[in-house]
PDB file of C-alpha atoms in Angstrom:
ATOM      1  CA  MET A   1      17.078  71.352 -13.885  1.00 72.00           C
ATOM      2  CA  THR A   2      13.286  71.592 -14.139  1.00 83.00           C
ATOM      3  CA  ASN A   3      13.027  67.774 -13.974  1.00 86.00           C
ATOM      4  CA  ILE A   4      14.992  67.797 -10.739  1.00 88.00           C
ATOM      5  CA  LEU A   5      12.739  70.509  -9.257  1.00 88.00           C
ATOM      6  CA  ARG A   6       9.663  68.616 -10.458  1.00 89.00           C
ATOM      7  CA  GLY A   7      10.965  65.414  -8.789  1.00 88.00           C
ATOM      8  CA  ILE A   8      11.710  67.230  -5.539  1.00 91.00           C
ATOM      9  CA  LEU A   9       8.271  68.867  -5.553  1.00 92.00           C
ATOM     10  CA  LEU A  10       6.561  65.540  -6.263  1.00 92.00           C
ATOM     11  CA  GLY A  11       8.562  63.845  -3.491  1.00 92.00           C
ATOM     12  CA  LEU A  12       7.637  66.647  -1.095  1.00 94.00           C
ATOM     13  CA  ILE A  13       3.932  66.338  -1.965  1.00 95.00           C
ATOM     14  CA  VAL A  14       4.001  62.549  -1.534  1.00 94.00           C
ATOM     15  CA  THR A  15       5.790  62.934   1.809  1.00 95.00           C
ATOM     16  CA  VAL A  16       3.206  65.480   3.016  1.00 95.00           C
ATOM     17  CA  PHE A  17       0.350  63.137   2.008  1.00 95.00           C
ATOM     18  CA  LYS A  18       2.018  60.240   3.826  1.00 96.00           C
ATOM     19  CA  VAL A  19       2.466  62.313   6.979  1.00 95.00           C
ATOM     20  CA  VAL A  20      -1.147  63.566   6.853  1.00 95.00           C
ATOM     21  CA  PHE A  21      -2.429  60.023   6.243  1.00 96.00           C
ATOM     22  CA  LEU A  22      -0.345  58.701   9.139  1.00 95.00           C
ATOM     23  CA  LEU A  23      -1.677  61.433  11.454  1.00 94.00           C
ATOM     24  CA  ILE A  24      -5.254  60.664  10.438  1.00 95.00           C
ATOM     25  CA  MET A  25      -4.678  56.955  11.097  1.00 95.00           C
ATOM     26  CA  ILE A  26      -3.166  57.732  14.518  1.00 94.00           C
ATOM     27  CA  ILE A  27      -6.227  59.810  15.409  1.00 93.00           C
ATOM     28  CA  VAL A  28      -8.889  57.494  13.916  1.00 94.00           C
ATOM     29  CA  THR A  29      -7.531  54.085  15.018  1.00 94.00           C
ATOM     30  CA  PRO A  30      -8.373  54.439  18.740  1.00 93.00           C
ATOM     31  CA  PHE A  31     -11.929  55.493  17.887  1.00 93.00           C
ATOM     32  CA  THR A  32     -12.508  52.560  15.534  1.00 93.00           C
ATOM     33  CA  TYR A  33     -10.974  50.199  18.088  1.00 93.00           C
ATOM     34  CA  TYR A  34     -13.329  51.566  20.760  1.00 94.00           C
ATOM     35  CA  VAL A  35     -16.394  51.299  18.507  1.00 93.00           C
ATOM     36  CA  ASN A  36     -15.535  47.687  17.616  1.00 90.00           C
ATOM     37  CA  TRP A  37     -14.850  46.804  21.256  1.00 93.00           C
ATOM     38  CA  ARG A  38     -18.146  48.373  22.373  1.00 94.00           C
ATOM     39  CA  SER A  39     -20.093  46.590  19.604  1.00 91.00           C
ATOM     40  CA  LYS A  40     -18.632  43.213  20.573  1.00 90.00           C
ATOM     41  CA  ARG A  41     -19.279  43.875  24.255  1.00 93.00           C
ATOM     42  CA  ASN A  42     -22.903  44.842  23.527  1.00 93.00           C
ATOM     43  CA  LEU A  43     -23.309  41.734  21.364  1.00 91.00           C
ATOM     44  CA  THR A  44     -21.980  39.512  24.157  1.00 91.00           C
ATOM     45  CA  LYS A  45     -24.354  41.165  26.655  1.00 93.00           C
ATOM     46  CA  TYR A  46     -27.261  40.651  24.267  1.00 93.00           C
ATOM     47  CA  LEU A  47     -26.335  37.019  23.627  1.00 92.00           C
ATOM     48  CA  ARG A  48     -26.100  36.350  27.368  1.00 93.00           C
ATOM     49  CA  LYS A  49     -29.496  37.993  27.803  1.00 93.00           C
ATOM     50  CA  ILE A  50     -31.240  35.813  25.209  1.00 92.00           C
ATOM     51  CA  GLY A  51     -29.620  32.663  26.602  1.00 91.00           C
ATOM     52  CA  ASP A  52     -28.786  29.433  24.839  1.00 93.00           C
ATOM     53  CA  LYS A  53     -30.361  29.391  21.366  1.00 94.00           C
ATOM     54  CA  ASN A  54     -30.142  27.317  18.207  1.00 96.00           C
ATOM     55  CA  PHE A  55     -30.474  28.942  14.806  1.00 95.00           C
ATOM     56  CA  PHE A  56     -30.748  27.620  11.285  1.00 94.00           C
ATOM     57  CA  CYS A  57     -29.628  30.427   8.970  1.00 94.00           C
ATOM     58  CA  TYR A  58     -30.463  30.531   5.298  1.00 93.00           C
ATOM     59  CA  ASN A  59     -30.621  33.135   2.586  1.00 90.00           C
ATOM     60  CA  ASN A  60     -32.677  34.030  -0.450  1.00 87.00           C
ATOM     61  CA  ARG A  61     -30.827  31.886  -2.981  1.00 85.00           C
ATOM     62  CA  THR A  62     -33.627  30.751  -5.250  1.00 80.00           C
ATOM     63  CA  ASP A  63     -32.190  27.267  -5.785  1.00 78.00           C
ATOM     64  CA  ALA A  64     -32.279  26.593  -2.030  1.00 87.00           C
ATOM     65  CA  LYS A  65     -34.987  28.759  -0.461  1.00 88.00           C
ATOM     66  CA  ASP A  66     -37.999  26.774  -1.714  1.00 87.00           C
ATOM     67  CA  PHE A  67     -36.496  23.446  -0.673  1.00 89.00           C
ATOM     68  CA  ILE A  68     -35.601  24.776   2.763  1.00 91.00           C
ATOM     69  CA  GLU A  69     -39.024  26.274   3.408  1.00 91.00           C
ATOM     70  CA  LYS A  70     -41.081  23.384   2.017  1.00 89.00           C
ATOM     71  CA  GLU A  71     -38.992  20.327   2.839  1.00 87.00           C
ATOM     72  CA  LEU A  72     -36.431  21.073   5.552  1.00 91.00           C
ATOM     73  CA  ILE A  73     -37.987  23.544   7.999  1.00 92.00           C
ATOM     74  CA  PRO A  74     -41.004  21.331   8.805  1.00 93.00           C
ATOM     75  CA  LYS A  75     -38.562  18.551   9.766  1.00 91.00           C
ATOM     76  CA  LEU A  76     -36.323  20.663  11.981  1.00 92.00           C
ATOM     77  CA  ASP A  77     -36.440  20.284  15.741  1.00 91.00           C
ATOM     78  CA  LYS A  78     -38.851  22.686  17.442  1.00 90.00           C
ATOM     79  CA  ASP A  79     -35.949  24.159  19.441  1.00 92.00           C
ATOM     80  CA  ILE A  80     -34.250  25.416  16.279  1.00 94.00           C
ATOM     81  CA  GLU A  81     -35.146  28.971  15.374  1.00 94.00           C
ATOM     82  CA  LEU A  82     -34.764  30.520  11.946  1.00 95.00           C
ATOM     83  CA  ILE A  83     -32.753  33.424  10.658  1.00 94.00           C
ATOM     84  CA  TYR A  84     -33.616  34.298   7.086  1.00 93.00           C
ATOM     85  CA  LEU A  85     -31.082  36.534   5.402  1.00 90.00           C
ATOM     86  CA  ASP A  86     -32.934  38.630   2.830  1.00 86.00           C
ATOM     87  CA  GLY A  87     -30.051  40.224   0.988  1.00 84.00           C
ATOM     88  CA  ARG A  88     -28.046  41.721   3.840  1.00 83.00           C
ATOM     89  CA  GLN A  89     -30.996  42.051   6.229  1.00 88.00           C
ATOM     90  CA  PRO A  90     -31.495  39.246   8.757  1.00 90.00           C
ATOM     91  CA  LYS A  91     -35.156  38.444   9.456  1.00 91.00           C
ATOM     92  CA  SER A  92     -35.821  36.869  12.827  1.00 90.00           C
ATOM     93  CA  SER A  93     -37.562  37.612  16.093  1.00 88.00           C
ATOM     94  CA  TYR A  94     -34.339  39.038  17.530  1.00 89.00           C
ATOM     95  CA  ALA A  95     -32.616  42.421  17.278  1.00 88.00           C
ATOM     96  CA  GLY A  96     -31.465  42.741  13.669  1.00 85.00           C
ATOM     97  CA  ASP A  97     -28.310  44.703  14.433  1.00 87.00           C
ATOM     98  CA  HIS A  98     -27.070  42.112  16.927  1.00 90.00           C
ATOM     99  CA  ILE A  99     -27.964  39.155  14.708  1.00 90.00           C
ATOM    100  CA  SER A 100     -26.301  40.881  11.773  1.00 90.00           C
ATOM    101  CA  LEU A 101     -23.110  41.388  13.800  1.00 88.00           C
ATOM    102  CA  ALA A 102     -23.170  37.747  14.926  1.00 89.00           C
ATOM    103  CA  LEU A 103     -23.491  36.633  11.293  1.00 89.00           C
ATOM    104  CA  TYR A 104     -20.709  38.983  10.252  1.00 87.00           C
ATOM    105  CA  ASN A 105     -18.390  37.369  12.808  1.00 84.00           C
ATOM    106  CA  LEU A 106     -18.991  33.746  11.768  1.00 85.00           C
ATOM    107  CA  LYS A 107     -15.757  31.794  12.063  1.00 85.00           C
ATOM    108  CA  ASN A 108     -16.615  28.712   9.974  1.00 78.00           C
ATOM    109  CA  TYR A 109     -18.548  30.390   7.189  1.00 80.00           C
ATOM    110  CA  THR A 110     -18.344  28.926   3.723  1.00 76.00           C
ATOM    111  CA  ARG A 111     -21.859  29.493   2.368  1.00 82.00           C
ATOM    112  CA  PHE A 112     -25.434  29.292   3.555  1.00 87.00           C
ATOM    113  CA  PRO A 113     -27.267  27.420   4.965  1.00 92.00           C
ATOM    114  CA  HIS A 114     -25.446  27.750   8.232  1.00 92.00           C
ATOM    115  CA  LEU A 115     -25.962  26.666  11.826  1.00 95.00           C
ATOM    116  CA  LEU A 116     -25.432  29.015  14.714  1.00 94.00           C
ATOM    117  CA  LYS A 117     -25.723  28.255  18.404  1.00 94.00           C
ATOM    118  CA  ILE A 118     -25.419  30.610  21.330  1.00 94.00           C
ATOM    119  CA  ARG A 119     -23.808  29.156  24.442  1.00 93.00           C
ATOM    120  CA  ASP A 120     -22.757  31.259  27.440  1.00 89.00           C
ATOM    121  CA  GLY A 121     -22.831  34.454  25.372  1.00 88.00           C
ATOM    122  CA  GLN A 122     -20.583  32.983  22.676  1.00 91.00           C
ATOM    123  CA  VAL A 123     -21.421  32.148  19.075  1.00 92.00           C
ATOM    124  CA  VAL A 124     -20.518  28.713  17.738  1.00 93.00           C
ATOM    125  CA  ASP A 125     -21.167  28.135  14.065  1.00 93.00           C
ATOM    126  CA  GLU A 126     -20.917  25.516  11.359  1.00 92.00           C
ATOM    127  CA  SER A 127     -21.745  25.458   7.687  1.00 90.00           C
ATOM    128  CA  VAL A 128     -24.053  22.709   6.415  1.00 90.00           C
ATOM    129  CA  ASN A 129     -23.838  23.913   2.837  1.00 88.00           C
ATOM    130  CA  ASN A 130     -22.142  20.807   1.469  1.00 87.00           C
ATOM    131  CA  GLU A 131     -24.478  18.315   3.145  1.00 88.00           C
ATOM    132  CA  PHE A 132     -27.475  20.482   2.260  1.00 88.00           C
ATOM    133  CA  PHE A 133     -26.665  20.486  -1.443  1.00 85.00           C
ATOM    134  CA  ASN A 134     -26.014  16.734  -1.341  1.00 84.00           C
ATOM    135  CA  THR A 135     -29.559  16.439   0.034  1.00 81.00           C
ATOM    136  CA  THR A 136     -31.027  18.583  -2.738  1.00 78.00           C
ATOM    137  CA  GLN A 137     -29.417  16.189  -5.232  1.00 81.00           C
ATOM    138  CA  ASN A 138     -31.907  13.467  -4.181  1.00 78.00           C
ATOM    139  CA  LYS A 139     -29.825  12.092  -1.327  1.00 81.00           C
ATOM    140  CA  PRO A 140     -31.608  11.208   1.947  1.00 84.00           C
ATOM    141  CA  MET A 141     -32.378  14.110   4.255  1.00 86.00           C
ATOM    142  CA  ASP A 142     -31.690  12.011   7.352  1.00 88.00           C
ATOM    143  CA  LYS A 143     -27.931  12.654   7.323  1.00 88.00           C
ATOM    144  CA  LEU A 144     -28.479  16.408   7.091  1.00 91.00           C
ATOM    145  CA  LEU A 145     -31.038  16.342   9.919  1.00 92.00           C
ATOM    146  CA  ASN A 146     -28.753  14.162  12.039  1.00 91.00           C
ATOM    147  CA  ASP A 147     -25.838  16.547  11.456  1.00 91.00           C
ATOM    148  CA  ILE A 148     -28.000  19.528  12.419  1.00 94.00           C
ATOM    149  CA  ASN A 149     -29.317  17.841  15.562  1.00 93.00           C
ATOM    150  CA  ALA A 150     -25.838  16.634  16.536  1.00 93.00           C
ATOM    151  CA  PHE A 151     -24.418  20.138  16.213  1.00 94.00           C
ATOM    152  CA  PHE A 152     -27.094  21.494  18.538  1.00 93.00           C
ATOM    153  CA  GLY A 153     -27.033  18.456  20.845  1.00 90.00           C
ATOM    154  CA  LEU A 154     -30.703  17.660  20.164  1.00 87.00           C
ATOM    155  CA  LYS A 155     -32.596  14.414  19.841  1.00 78.00           C
ATOM    156  CA  ALA A 156     -33.936  13.567  16.392  1.00 64.00           C
ATOM    157  CA  ASP A 157     -37.558  12.978  17.415  1.00 59.00           C
ATOM    158  CA  ASN A 158     -38.526  16.509  18.500  1.00 57.00           C
ATOM    159  CA  ARG A 159     -40.013  17.677  15.177  1.00 60.00           C
ATOM    160  CA  ASN A 160     -41.325  21.095  14.323  1.00 58.00           C
ATOM    161  CA  ALA A 161     -45.105  21.420  13.992  1.00 47.00           C
ATOM    162  CA  ALA A 162     -44.808  24.021  11.232  1.00 46.00           C
TER     163      ALA A 162
END
């Protein structure tokens, strides 16, 4: 008899927790939806404000960072700006919270380095991780640079002075 009462009590407690959880979800869901909607709307406004931009995004992976900064960046087109991801903090000349949200919403992310272009307030992205690591394995850098320039629609002879 006590096992039956214990089972009923446990079932009642589980049911109460489920009902409370469901009520909390019903109350919280509209607020989280609104916050996400507002964040995306603010990001789109910000991206429209900064206009069409091209970004080369890389992170602090030690096996790639030195090569990128010493070998690749000086050869990038001058119209390509940099976003350096130091841990989870993006370093660039743009608002960190907006850039962070744009990086969070990448659709074609595999690993860094990554290309990101802003067109009409929309983010278009592509990973160049595979081609980049082929380049670091003593393959010619020309294919990587051509892929980067093609993604951004740039000509190959507009080199960075850095």
